[in-house]
mmCIF file of C-alpha atoms in Angstrom:
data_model
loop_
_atom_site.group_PDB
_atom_site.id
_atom_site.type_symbol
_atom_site.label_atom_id
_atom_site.label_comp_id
_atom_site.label_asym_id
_atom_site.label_seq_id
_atom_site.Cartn_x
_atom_site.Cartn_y
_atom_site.Cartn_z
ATOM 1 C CA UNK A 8 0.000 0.000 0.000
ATOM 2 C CA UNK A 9 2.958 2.194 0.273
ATOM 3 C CA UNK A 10 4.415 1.955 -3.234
ATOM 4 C CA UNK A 11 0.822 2.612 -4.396
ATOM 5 C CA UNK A 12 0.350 5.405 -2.098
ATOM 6 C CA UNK A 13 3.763 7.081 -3.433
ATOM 7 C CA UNK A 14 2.491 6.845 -6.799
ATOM 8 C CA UNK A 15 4.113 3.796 -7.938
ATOM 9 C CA UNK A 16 3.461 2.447 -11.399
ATOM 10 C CA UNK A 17 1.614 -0.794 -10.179
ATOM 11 C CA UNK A 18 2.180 -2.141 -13.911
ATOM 12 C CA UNK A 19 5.404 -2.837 -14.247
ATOM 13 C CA UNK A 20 6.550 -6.498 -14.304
ATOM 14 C CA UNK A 21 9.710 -8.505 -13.542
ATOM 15 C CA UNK A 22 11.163 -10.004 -16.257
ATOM 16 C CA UNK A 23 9.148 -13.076 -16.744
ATOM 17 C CA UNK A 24 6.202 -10.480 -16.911
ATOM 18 C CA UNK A 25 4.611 -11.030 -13.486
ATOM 19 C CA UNK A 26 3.174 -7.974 -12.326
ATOM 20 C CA UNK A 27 2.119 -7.109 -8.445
ATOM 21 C CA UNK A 28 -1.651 -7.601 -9.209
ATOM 22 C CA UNK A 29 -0.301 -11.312 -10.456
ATOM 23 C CA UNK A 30 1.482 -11.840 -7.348
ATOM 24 C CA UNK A 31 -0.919 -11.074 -5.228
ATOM 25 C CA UNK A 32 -3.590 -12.934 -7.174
ATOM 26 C CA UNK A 33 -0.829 -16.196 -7.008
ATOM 27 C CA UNK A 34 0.001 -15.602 -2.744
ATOM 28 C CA UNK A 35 -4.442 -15.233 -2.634
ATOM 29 C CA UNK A 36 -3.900 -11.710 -1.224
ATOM 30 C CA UNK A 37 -7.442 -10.680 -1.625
ATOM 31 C CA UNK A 38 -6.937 -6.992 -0.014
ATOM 32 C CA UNK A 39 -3.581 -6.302 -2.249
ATOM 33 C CA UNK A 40 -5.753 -7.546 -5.536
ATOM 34 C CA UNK A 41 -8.275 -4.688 -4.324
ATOM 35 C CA UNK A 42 -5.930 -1.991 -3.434
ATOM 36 C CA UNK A 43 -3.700 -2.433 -7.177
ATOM 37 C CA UNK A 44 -6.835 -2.732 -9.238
ATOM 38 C CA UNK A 45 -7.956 0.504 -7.580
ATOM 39 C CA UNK A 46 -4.721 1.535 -8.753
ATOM 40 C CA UNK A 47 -5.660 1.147 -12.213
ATOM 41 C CA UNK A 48 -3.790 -2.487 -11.893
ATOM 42 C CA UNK A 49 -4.117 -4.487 -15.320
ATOM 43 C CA UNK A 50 -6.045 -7.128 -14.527
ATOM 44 C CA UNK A 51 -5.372 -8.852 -18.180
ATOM 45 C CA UNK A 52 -1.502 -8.672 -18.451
ATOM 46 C CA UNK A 53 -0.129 -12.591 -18.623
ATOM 47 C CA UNK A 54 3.133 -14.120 -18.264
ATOM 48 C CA UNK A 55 5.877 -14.765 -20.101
ATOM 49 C CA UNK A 56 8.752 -17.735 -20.400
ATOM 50 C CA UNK A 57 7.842 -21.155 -18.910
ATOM 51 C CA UNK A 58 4.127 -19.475 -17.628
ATOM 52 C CA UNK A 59 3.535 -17.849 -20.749
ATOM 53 C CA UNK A 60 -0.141 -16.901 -21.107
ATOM 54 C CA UNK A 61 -0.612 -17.182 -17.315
ATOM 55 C CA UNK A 62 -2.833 -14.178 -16.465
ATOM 56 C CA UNK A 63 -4.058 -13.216 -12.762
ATOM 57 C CA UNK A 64 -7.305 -15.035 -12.994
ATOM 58 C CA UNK A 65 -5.672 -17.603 -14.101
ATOM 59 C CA UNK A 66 -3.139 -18.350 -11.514
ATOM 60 C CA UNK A 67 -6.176 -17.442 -9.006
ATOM 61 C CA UNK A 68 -8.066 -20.240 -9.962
ATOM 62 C CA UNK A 69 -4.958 -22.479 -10.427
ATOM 63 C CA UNK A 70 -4.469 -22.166 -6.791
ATOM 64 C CA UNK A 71 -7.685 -21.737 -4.961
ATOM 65 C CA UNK A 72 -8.100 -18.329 -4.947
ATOM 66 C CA UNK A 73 -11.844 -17.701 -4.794
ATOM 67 C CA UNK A 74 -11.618 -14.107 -3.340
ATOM 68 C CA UNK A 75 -9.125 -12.712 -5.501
ATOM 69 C CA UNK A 76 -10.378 -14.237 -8.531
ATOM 70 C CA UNK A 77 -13.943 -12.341 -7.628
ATOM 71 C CA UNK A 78 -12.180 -8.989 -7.695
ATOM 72 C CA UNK A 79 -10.720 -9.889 -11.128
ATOM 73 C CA UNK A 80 -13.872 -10.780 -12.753
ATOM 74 C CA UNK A 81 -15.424 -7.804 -11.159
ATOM 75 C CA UNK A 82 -12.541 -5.637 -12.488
ATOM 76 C CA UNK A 83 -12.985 -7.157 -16.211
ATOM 77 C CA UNK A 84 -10.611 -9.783 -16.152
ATOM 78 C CA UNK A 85 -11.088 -12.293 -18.851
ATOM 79 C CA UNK A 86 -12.837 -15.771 -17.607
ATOM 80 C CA UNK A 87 -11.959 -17.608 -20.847
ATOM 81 C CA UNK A 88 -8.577 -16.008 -21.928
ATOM 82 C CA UNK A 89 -5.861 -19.183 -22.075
ATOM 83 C CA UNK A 90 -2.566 -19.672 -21.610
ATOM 84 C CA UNK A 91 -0.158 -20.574 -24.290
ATOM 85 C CA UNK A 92 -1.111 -24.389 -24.217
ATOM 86 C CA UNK A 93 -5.138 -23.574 -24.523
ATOM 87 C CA UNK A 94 -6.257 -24.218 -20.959
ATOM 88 C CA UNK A 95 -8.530 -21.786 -19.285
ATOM 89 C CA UNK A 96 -8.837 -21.158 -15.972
ATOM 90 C CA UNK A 97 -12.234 -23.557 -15.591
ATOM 91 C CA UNK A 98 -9.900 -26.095 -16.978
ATOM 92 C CA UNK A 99 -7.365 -25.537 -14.216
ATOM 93 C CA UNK A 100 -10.118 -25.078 -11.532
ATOM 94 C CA UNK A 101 -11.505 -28.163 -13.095
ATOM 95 C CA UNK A 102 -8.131 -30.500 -12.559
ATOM 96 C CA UNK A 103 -7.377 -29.119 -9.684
ATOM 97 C CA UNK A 104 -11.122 -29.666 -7.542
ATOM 98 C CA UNK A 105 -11.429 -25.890 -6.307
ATOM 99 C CA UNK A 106 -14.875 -26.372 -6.253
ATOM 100 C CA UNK A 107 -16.019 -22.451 -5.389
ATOM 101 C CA UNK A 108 -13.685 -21.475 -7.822
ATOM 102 C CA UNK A 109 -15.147 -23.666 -10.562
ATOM 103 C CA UNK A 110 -18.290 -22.182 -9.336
ATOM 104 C CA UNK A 111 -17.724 -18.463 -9.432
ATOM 105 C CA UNK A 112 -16.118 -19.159 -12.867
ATOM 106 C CA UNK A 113 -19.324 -20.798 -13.949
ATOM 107 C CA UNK A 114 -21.500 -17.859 -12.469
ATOM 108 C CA UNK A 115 -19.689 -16.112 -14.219
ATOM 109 C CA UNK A 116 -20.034 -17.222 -17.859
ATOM 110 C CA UNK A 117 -16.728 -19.281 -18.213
ATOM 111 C CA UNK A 118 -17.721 -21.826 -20.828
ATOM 112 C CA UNK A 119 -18.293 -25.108 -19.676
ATOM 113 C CA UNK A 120 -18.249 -27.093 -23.452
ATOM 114 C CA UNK A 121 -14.913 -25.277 -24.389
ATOM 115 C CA UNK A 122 -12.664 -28.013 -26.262
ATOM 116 C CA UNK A 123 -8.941 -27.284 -26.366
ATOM 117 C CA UNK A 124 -7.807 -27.739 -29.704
ATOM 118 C CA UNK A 125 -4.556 -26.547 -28.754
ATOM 119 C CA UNK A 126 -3.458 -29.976 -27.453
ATOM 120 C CA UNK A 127 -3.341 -33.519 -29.081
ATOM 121 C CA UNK A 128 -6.384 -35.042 -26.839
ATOM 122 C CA UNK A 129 -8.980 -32.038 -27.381
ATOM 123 C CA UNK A 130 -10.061 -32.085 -23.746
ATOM 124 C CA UNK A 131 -12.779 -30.036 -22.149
ATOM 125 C CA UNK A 132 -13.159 -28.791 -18.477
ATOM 126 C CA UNK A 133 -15.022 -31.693 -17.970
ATOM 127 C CA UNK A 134 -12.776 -34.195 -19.302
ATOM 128 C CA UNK A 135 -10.496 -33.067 -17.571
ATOM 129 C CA UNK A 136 -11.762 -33.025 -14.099
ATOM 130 C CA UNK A 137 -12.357 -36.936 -14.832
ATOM 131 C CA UNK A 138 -9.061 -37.917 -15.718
ATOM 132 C CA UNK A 139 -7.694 -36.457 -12.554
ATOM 133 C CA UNK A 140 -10.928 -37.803 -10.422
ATOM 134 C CA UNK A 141 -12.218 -34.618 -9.334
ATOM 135 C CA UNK A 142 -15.624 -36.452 -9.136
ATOM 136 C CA UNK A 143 -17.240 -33.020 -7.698
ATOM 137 C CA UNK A 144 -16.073 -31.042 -10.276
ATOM 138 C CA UNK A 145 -17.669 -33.316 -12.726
ATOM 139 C CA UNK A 146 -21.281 -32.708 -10.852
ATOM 140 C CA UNK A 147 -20.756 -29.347 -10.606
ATOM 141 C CA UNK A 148 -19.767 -29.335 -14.701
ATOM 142 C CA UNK A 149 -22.668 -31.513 -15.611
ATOM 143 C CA UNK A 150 -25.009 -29.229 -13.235
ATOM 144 C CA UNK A 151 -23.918 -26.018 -15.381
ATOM 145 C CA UNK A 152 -24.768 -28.119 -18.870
ATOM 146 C CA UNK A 153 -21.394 -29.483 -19.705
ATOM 147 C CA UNK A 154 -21.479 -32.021 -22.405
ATOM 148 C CA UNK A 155 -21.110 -35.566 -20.765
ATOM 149 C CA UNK A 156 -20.693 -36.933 -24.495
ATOM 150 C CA UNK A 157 -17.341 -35.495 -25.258
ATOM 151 C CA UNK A 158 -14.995 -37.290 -26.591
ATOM 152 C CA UNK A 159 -11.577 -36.328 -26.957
ATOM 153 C CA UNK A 160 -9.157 -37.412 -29.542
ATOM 154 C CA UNK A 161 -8.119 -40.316 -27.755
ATOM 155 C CA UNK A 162 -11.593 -41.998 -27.876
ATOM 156 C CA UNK A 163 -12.316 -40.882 -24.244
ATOM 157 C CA UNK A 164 -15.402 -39.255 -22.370
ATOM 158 C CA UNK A 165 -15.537 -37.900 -18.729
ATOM 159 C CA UNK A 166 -17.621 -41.085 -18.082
ATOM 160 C CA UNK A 167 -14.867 -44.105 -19.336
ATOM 161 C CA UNK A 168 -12.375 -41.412 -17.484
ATOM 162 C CA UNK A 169 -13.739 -41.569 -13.949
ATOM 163 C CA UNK A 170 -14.496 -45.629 -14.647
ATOM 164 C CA UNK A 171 -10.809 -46.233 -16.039
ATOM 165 C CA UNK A 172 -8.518 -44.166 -13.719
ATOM 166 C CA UNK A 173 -10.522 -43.948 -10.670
ATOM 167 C CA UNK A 174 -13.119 -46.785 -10.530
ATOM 168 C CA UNK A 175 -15.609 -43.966 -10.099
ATOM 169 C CA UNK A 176 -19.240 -43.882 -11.896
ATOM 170 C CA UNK A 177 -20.473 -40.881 -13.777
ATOM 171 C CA UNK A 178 -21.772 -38.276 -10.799
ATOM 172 C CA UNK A 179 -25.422 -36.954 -10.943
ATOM 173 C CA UNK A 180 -25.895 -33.111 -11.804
ATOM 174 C CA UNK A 181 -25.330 -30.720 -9.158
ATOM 175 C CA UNK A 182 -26.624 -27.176 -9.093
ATOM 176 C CA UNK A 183 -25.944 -26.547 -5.256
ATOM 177 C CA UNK A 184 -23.471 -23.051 -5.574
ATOM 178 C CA UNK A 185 -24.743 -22.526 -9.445
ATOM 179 C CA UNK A 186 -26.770 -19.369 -10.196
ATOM 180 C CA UNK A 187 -28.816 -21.193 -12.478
ATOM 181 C CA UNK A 188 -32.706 -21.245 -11.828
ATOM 182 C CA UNK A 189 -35.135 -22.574 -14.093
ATOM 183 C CA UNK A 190 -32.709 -22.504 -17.325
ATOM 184 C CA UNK A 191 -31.796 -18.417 -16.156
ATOM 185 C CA UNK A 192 -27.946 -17.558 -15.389
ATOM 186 C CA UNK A 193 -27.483 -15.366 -12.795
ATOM 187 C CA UNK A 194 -24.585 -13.218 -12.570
ATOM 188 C CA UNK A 195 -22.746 -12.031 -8.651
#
């Protein structure tokens, strides 16, 4: 709050491109996110090098961050942007089970049905939650009106995923957390 207060410029990054409002979105420091976006923080900048495409929201959902990850949506950040490889953050909140991230990212608009043509196996955020047995995340996907029936390049669905790798059957549809009523989205 300091450097900010003595009119630092809260855009410039270190040489792999991480910027404060990155950092702060990667530690889940929900207050600093707040104070550099009111700032006039980017909230869209991404990485460079090894993270390239990496963006705030995306390292947010990556690791959990459901607070700071509201304050980027709410300052405009991108929900769908990708990184360099084509995942999203729902796919990364998807493999990784942060289940009120998935949810705010859902609330939000994120697209459940998005395939990633960027890699060999065309995975969705679905598919990908089942091959690393985030059975939740798979409920919560299939709740939002993620396609059950996808099938990546490899011959796969979520459903032969789960049964394969974890010995787990397909999950029923949850809406518990969604803002979904009677086929109407509801935004924060």
């Amino acid at each position: 709050q300091s450097l900010v207060r003595g009119n630092a410029d809260v855009n410039i990054p270190r040489d792999d491109g991480a910027t404060p409002v990155y950092m702060a979105a990667r530690n889940g420091c929900a207050k600093t996110v707040k104070v550099l976006i009111d700032s006039g923080a980017d909230v869209c900048v991404s990485m460079k090098g090894e993270s390239e495409g990496a963006s705030p929201i995306y390292i947010a959902s990556q690791l959990g961050h459901t607070e700071a990850l509201y304050l980027l949506i709410r300052a405009g950040a991108d929900i769908n942007a990708s990184i360099v490889s084509g995942f999203s953050p729902l796919f990364v909140a998807s493999q990784e089970g942060h289940l009120e991230v998935l949810r705010t990212l859902i609330n939000s608009g994120a697209d459940v049905n998005f395939v990633n043509r960027s890699t060999r196996y065309c995975d969705s955020p679905i598919t990908i939650a089942a091959y690393f047995g985030q059975v939740k995340a798979v409920s919560i996907l299939l709740g939002a009106g993620a396609n059950p029936k996808h099938v990546t390049a490899d011959n796969r669905t979520c459903e032969s995923m789960l049964m394969e790798r974890h010995q787990a059957k397909l999950p029923s549809p949850s809406v518990e957390g969604l803002g979904w009523t009677q086929g109407r989205h509801y935004m924060f």
